[in-house]
CSV table of C-alpha atoms in Angstrom, one decimal:
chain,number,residue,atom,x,y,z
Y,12,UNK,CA,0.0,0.0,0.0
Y,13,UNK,CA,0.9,3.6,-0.3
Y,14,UNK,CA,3.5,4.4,2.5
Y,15,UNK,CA,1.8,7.9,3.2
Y,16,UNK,CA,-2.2,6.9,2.9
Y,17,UNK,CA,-3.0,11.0,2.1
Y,18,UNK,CA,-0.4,11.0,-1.0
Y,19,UNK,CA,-3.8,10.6,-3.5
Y,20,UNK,CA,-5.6,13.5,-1.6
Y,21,UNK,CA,-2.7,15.5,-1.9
Y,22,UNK,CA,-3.0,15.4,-5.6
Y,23,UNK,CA,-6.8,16.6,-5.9
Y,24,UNK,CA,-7.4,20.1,-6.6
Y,25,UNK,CA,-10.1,21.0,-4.6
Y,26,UNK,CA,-11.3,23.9,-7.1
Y,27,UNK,CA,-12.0,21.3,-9.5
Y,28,UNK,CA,-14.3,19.1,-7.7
Y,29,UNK,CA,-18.0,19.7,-6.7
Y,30,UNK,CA,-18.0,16.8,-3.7
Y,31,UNK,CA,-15.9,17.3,-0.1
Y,32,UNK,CA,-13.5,13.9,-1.1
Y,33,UNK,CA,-14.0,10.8,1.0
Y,34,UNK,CA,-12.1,7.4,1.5
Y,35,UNK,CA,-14.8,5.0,0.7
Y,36,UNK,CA,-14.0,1.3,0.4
Y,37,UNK,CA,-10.1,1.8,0.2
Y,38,UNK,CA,-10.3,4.4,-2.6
Y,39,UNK,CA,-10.8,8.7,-3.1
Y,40,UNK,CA,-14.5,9.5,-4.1
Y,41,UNK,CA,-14.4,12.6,-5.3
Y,42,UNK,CA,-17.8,12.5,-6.9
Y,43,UNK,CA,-20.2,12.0,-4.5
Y,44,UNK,CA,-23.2,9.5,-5.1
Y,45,UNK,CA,-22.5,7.0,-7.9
Y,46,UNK,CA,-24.7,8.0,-11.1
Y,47,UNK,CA,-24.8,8.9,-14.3
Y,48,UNK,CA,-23.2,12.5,-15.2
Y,49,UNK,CA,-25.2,15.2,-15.9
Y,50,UNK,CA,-28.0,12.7,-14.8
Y,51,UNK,CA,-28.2,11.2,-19.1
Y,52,UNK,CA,-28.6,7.4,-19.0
Y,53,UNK,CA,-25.9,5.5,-19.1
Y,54,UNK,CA,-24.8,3.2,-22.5
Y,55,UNK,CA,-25.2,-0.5,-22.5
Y,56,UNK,CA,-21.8,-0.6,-22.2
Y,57,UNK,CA,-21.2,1.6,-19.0
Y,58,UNK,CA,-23.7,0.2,-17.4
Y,59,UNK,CA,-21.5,-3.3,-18.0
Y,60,UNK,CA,-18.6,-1.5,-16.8
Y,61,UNK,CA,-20.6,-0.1,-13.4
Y,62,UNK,CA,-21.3,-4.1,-12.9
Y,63,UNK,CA,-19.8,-6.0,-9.7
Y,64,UNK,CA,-19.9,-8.8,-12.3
Y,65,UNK,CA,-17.7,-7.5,-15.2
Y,66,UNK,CA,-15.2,-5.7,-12.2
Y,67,UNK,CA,-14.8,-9.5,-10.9
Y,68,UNK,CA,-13.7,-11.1,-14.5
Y,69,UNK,CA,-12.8,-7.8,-16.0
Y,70,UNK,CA,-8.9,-8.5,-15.1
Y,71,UNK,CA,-8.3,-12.0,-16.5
Y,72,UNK,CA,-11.1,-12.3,-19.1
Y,73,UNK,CA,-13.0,-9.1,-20.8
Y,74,UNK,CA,-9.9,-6.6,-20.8
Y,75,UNK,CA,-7.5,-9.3,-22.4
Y,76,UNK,CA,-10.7,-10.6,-24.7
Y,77,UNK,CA,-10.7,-7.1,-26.4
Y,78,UNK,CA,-6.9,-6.4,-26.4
Y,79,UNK,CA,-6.9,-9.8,-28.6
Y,80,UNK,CA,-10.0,-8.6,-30.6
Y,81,UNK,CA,-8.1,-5.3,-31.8
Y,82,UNK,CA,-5.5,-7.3,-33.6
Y,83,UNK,CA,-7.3,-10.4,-35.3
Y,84,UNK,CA,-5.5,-13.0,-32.9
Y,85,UNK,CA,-3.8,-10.6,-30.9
Y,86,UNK,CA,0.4,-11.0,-31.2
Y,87,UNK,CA,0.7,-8.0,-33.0
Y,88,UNK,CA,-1.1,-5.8,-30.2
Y,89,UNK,CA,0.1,-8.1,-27.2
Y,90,UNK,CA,3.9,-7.4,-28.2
Y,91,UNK,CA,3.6,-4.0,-28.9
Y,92,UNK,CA,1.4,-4.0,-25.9
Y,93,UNK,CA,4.4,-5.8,-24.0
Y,94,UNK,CA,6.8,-2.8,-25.3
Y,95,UNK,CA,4.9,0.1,-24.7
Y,96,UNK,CA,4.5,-0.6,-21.2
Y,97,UNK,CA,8.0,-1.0,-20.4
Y,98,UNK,CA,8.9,1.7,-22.0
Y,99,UNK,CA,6.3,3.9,-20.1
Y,100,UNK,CA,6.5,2.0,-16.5
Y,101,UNK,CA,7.5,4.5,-13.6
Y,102,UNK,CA,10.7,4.6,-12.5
Y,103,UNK,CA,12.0,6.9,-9.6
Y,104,UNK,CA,10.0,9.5,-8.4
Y,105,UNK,CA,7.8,9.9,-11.5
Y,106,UNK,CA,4.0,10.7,-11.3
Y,107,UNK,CA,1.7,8.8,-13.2
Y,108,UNK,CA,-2.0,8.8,-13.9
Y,109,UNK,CA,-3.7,5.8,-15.2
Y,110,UNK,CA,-7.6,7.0,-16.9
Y,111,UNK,CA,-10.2,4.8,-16.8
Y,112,UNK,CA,-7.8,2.2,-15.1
Y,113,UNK,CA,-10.9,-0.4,-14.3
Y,114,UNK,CA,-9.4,-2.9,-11.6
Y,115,UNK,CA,-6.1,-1.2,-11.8
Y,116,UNK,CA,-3.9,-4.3,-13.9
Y,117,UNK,CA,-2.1,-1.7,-15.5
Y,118,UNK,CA,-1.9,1.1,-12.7
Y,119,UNK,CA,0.4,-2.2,-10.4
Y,120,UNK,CA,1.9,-2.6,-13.4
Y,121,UNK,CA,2.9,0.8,-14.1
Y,122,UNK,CA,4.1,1.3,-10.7
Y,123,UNK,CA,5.9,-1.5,-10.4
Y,124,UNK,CA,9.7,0.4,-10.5
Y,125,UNK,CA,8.8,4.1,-8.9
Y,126,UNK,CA,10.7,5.5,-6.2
Y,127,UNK,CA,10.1,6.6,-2.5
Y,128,UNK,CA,8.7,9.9,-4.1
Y,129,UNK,CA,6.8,8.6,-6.9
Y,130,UNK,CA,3.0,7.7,-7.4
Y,131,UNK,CA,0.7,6.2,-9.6
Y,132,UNK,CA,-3.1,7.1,-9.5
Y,133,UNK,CA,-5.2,4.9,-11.0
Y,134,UNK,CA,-8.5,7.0,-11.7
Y,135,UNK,CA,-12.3,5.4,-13.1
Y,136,UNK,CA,-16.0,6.2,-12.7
Y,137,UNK,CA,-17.0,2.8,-11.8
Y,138,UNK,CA,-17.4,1.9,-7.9
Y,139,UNK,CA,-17.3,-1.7,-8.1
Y,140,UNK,CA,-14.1,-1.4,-10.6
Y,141,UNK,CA,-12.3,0.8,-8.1
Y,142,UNK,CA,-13.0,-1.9,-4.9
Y,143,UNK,CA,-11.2,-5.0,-7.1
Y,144,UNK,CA,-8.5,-2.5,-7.8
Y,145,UNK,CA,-8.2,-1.9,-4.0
Y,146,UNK,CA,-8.7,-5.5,-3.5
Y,147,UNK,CA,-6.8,-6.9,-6.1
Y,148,UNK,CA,-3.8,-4.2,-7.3
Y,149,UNK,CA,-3.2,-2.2,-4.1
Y,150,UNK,CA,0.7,-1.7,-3.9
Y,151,UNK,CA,3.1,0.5,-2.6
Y,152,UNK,CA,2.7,3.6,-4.2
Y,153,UNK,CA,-0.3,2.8,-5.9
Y,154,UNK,CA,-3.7,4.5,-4.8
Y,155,UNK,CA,-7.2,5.1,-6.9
Y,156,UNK,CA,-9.5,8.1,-6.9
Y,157,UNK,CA,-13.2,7.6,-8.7
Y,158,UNK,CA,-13.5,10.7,-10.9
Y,159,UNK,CA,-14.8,11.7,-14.2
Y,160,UNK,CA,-12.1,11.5,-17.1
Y,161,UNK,CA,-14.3,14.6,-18.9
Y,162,UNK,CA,-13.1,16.5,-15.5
Y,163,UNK,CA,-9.7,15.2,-13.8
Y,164,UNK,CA,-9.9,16.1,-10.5
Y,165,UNK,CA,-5.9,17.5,-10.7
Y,166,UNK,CA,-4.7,21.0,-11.6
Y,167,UNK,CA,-2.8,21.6,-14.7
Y,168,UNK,CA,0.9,19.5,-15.3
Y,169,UNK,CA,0.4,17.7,-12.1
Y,170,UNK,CA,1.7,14.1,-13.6
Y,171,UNK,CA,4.9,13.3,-15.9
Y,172,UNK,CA,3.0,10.4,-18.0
Y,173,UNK,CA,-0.5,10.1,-18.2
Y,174,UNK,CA,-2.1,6.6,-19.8
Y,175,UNK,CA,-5.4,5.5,-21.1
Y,176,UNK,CA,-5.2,2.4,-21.7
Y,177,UNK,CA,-8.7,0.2,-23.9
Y,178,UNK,CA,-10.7,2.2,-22.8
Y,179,UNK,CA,-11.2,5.7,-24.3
Y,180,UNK,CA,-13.6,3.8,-26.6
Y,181,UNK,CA,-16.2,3.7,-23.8
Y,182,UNK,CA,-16.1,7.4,-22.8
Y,183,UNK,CA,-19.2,9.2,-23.8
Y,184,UNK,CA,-16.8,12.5,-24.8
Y,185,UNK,CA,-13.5,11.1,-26.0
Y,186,UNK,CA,-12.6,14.6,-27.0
Y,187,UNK,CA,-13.4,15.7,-24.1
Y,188,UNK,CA,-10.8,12.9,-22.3
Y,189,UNK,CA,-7.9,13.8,-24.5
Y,190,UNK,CA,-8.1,17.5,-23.7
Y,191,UNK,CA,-8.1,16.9,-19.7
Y,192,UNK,CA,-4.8,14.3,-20.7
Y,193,UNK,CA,-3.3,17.1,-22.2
Y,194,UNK,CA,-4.0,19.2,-19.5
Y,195,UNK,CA,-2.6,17.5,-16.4
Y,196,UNK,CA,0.4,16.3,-18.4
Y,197,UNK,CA,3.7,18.2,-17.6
Y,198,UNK,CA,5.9,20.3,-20.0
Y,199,UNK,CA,8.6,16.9,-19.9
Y,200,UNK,CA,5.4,14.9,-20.1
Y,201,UNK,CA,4.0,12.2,-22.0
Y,202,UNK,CA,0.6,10.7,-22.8
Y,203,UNK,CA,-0.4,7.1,-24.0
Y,204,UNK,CA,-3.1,5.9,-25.2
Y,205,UNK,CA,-4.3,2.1,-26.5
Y,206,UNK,CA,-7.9,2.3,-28.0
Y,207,UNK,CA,-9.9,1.3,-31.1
Y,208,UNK,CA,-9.5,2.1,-34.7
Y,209,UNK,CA,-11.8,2.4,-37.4
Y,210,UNK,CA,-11.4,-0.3,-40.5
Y,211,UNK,CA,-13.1,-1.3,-43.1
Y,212,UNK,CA,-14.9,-4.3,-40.9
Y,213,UNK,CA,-16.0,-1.6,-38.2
Y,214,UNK,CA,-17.5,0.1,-40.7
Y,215,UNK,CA,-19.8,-2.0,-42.0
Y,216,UNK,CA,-23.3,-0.6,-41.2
Y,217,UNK,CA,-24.3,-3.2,-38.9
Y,218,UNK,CA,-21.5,-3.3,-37.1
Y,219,UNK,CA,-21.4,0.7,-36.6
Y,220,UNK,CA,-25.2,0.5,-35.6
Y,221,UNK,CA,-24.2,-2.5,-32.8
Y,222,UNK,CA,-21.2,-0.4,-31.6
Y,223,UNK,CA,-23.1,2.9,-31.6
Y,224,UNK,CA,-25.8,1.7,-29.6
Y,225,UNK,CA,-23.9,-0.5,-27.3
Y,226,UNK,CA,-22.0,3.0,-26.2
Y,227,UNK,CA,-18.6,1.6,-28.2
Y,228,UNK,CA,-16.9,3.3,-30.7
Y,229,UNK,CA,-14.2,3.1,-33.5
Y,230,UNK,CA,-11.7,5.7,-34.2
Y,231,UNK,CA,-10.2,7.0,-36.8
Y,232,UNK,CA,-6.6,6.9,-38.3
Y,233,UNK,CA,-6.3,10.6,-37.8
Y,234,UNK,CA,-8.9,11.2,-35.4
Y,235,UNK,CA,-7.3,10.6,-31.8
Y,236,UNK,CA,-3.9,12.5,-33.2
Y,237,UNK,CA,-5.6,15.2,-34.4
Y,238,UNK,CA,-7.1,16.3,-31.0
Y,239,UNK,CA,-3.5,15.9,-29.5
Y,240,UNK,CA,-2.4,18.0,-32.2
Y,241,UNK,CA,-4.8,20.7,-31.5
Y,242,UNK,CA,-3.5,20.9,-28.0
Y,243,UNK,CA,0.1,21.8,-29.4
Y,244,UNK,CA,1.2,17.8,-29.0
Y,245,UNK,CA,3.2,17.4,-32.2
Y,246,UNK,CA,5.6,14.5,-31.4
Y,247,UNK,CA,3.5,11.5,-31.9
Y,248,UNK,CA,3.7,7.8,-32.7
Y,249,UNK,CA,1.4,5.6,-33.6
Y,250,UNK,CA,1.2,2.0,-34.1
Y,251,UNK,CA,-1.8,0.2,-35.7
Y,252,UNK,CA,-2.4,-3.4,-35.1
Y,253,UNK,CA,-5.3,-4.6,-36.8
Y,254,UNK,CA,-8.2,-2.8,-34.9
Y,255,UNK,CA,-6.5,-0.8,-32.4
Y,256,UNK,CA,-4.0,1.9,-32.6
Y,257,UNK,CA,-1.5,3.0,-30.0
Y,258,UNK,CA,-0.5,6.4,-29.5
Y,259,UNK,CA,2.0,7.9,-27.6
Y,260,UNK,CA,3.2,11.6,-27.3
Y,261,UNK,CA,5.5,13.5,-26.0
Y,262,UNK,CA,6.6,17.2,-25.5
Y,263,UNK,CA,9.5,18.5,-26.8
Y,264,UNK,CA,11.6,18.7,-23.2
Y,265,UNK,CA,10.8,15.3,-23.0
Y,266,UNK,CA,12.4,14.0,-25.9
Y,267,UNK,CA,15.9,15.9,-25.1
Y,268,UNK,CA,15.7,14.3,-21.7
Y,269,UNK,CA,15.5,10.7,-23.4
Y,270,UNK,CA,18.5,11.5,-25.9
């Protein structure tokens, strides 16, 4: 567990929430009762993700079904997967913010090589996600808030890599998302991101219709880039493995650092 249990609470900015933050089953609630924001119904597919069911197989089974899915078979997407996340993994006293992290696989996993002064926040809307992450993936210098990725709970530049890992797919405002990782990203920062991607086959007009109204969605080659570009991101990768794309990009201080 996290040596110093107020480290998470240290990191909200109280400006930006509307709800007094409370520890509630091992995690930061700083949204108050659990419902759908703005009060609009939730998607077929959130209302999977809010379920105590999915949170219990979500780990072993669903998250490593789609990651498999993207990629026709999946070795593409595993072994880039594989990469990426060494590449990206904490080490030393390096903040990190993991979006939409579910039961928090990849916040442990992230966090696995930070120092005494380093942290990695795994952040989702989901209650019952959030208590397998504290049951499951709790770790020394781990902790979890549940907050809204349209409206990270952190002031501006407050983390040095900030993920979202399959999952921007399900937000209701991806735009939104990308903005707020932009924002809390620092000048030597850097943001990931694994999602969908639009093909041919996710195109077809059935298959649009089921992902549409099953709160899914495919994105295009250029979409997810071009909103990091309009925030003034301009060093980007991306890798496309089948149906998913991984994205990764950095600032320019960041990038003299590495060389």
């Amino acid at each position: 567990m996290l040596q110093d249990p107020k480290l998470a609470e240290s990191l909200v900015d109280l400006t930006r929430i509307a709800h007094p933050p409370r520890r509630h089953h091992g995690y930061l609630d700083v949204l108050g009762p659990e419902k759908p924001e703005n009060d609009e119904p939730l998607s077929l597919a959130n209302r999977f993700m809010q379920s105590p069911l999915l949170a219990a197989i979500y780990e072993r089974a669903w998250r490593p079904m789609f990651t498999r899915g993207f990629s026709y078979g999946g070795k593409s997407t595993l072994r880039t997967h594989t990469t990426l996340m060494d590449e990206i993994a904490g080490r030393g006293d390096h903040k990190i913010l993991d979006v939409a992290c579910g039961p928090g696989l990849y916040t442990r996993e992230l966090a696995a090589q930070l120092g005494t002064d380093g942290v990695c926040i795994g952040l989702d809307l989901s209650g019952p996600m959030l208590r397998r992450a504290v049951r499951d993936n709790s770790a020394e210098y781990v902790d979890y808030i549940r907050g809204s990725a349209h409206a990270l709970p952190f002031a501006d530049a407050s983390f040095d890599t900030v993920v979202c890992l399959a999952a921007l797919y399900l937000i209701p405002n991806p735009e939104q998302a990308v903005r707020e990782l932009c924002r809390v990203a620092g000048a030597d920062g850097q943001i990931v991101i694994f999602t969908s991607l639009r093909t041919p086959a996710a195109s077809l007009p059935g298959v649009t219709r089921a992902m549409r109204a099953g709160g899914f969605r495919a994105f295009g080659r250029d979409e997810i880039t071009g909103w990091l570009r309009a925030q003034g991101w301009t060093n980007i990768d991306q890798t496309l493995t089948g149906q998913g794309q991984f994205i990764r990009a950095r600032r320019e201080a960041a990038l003299r650092m590495a060389t």
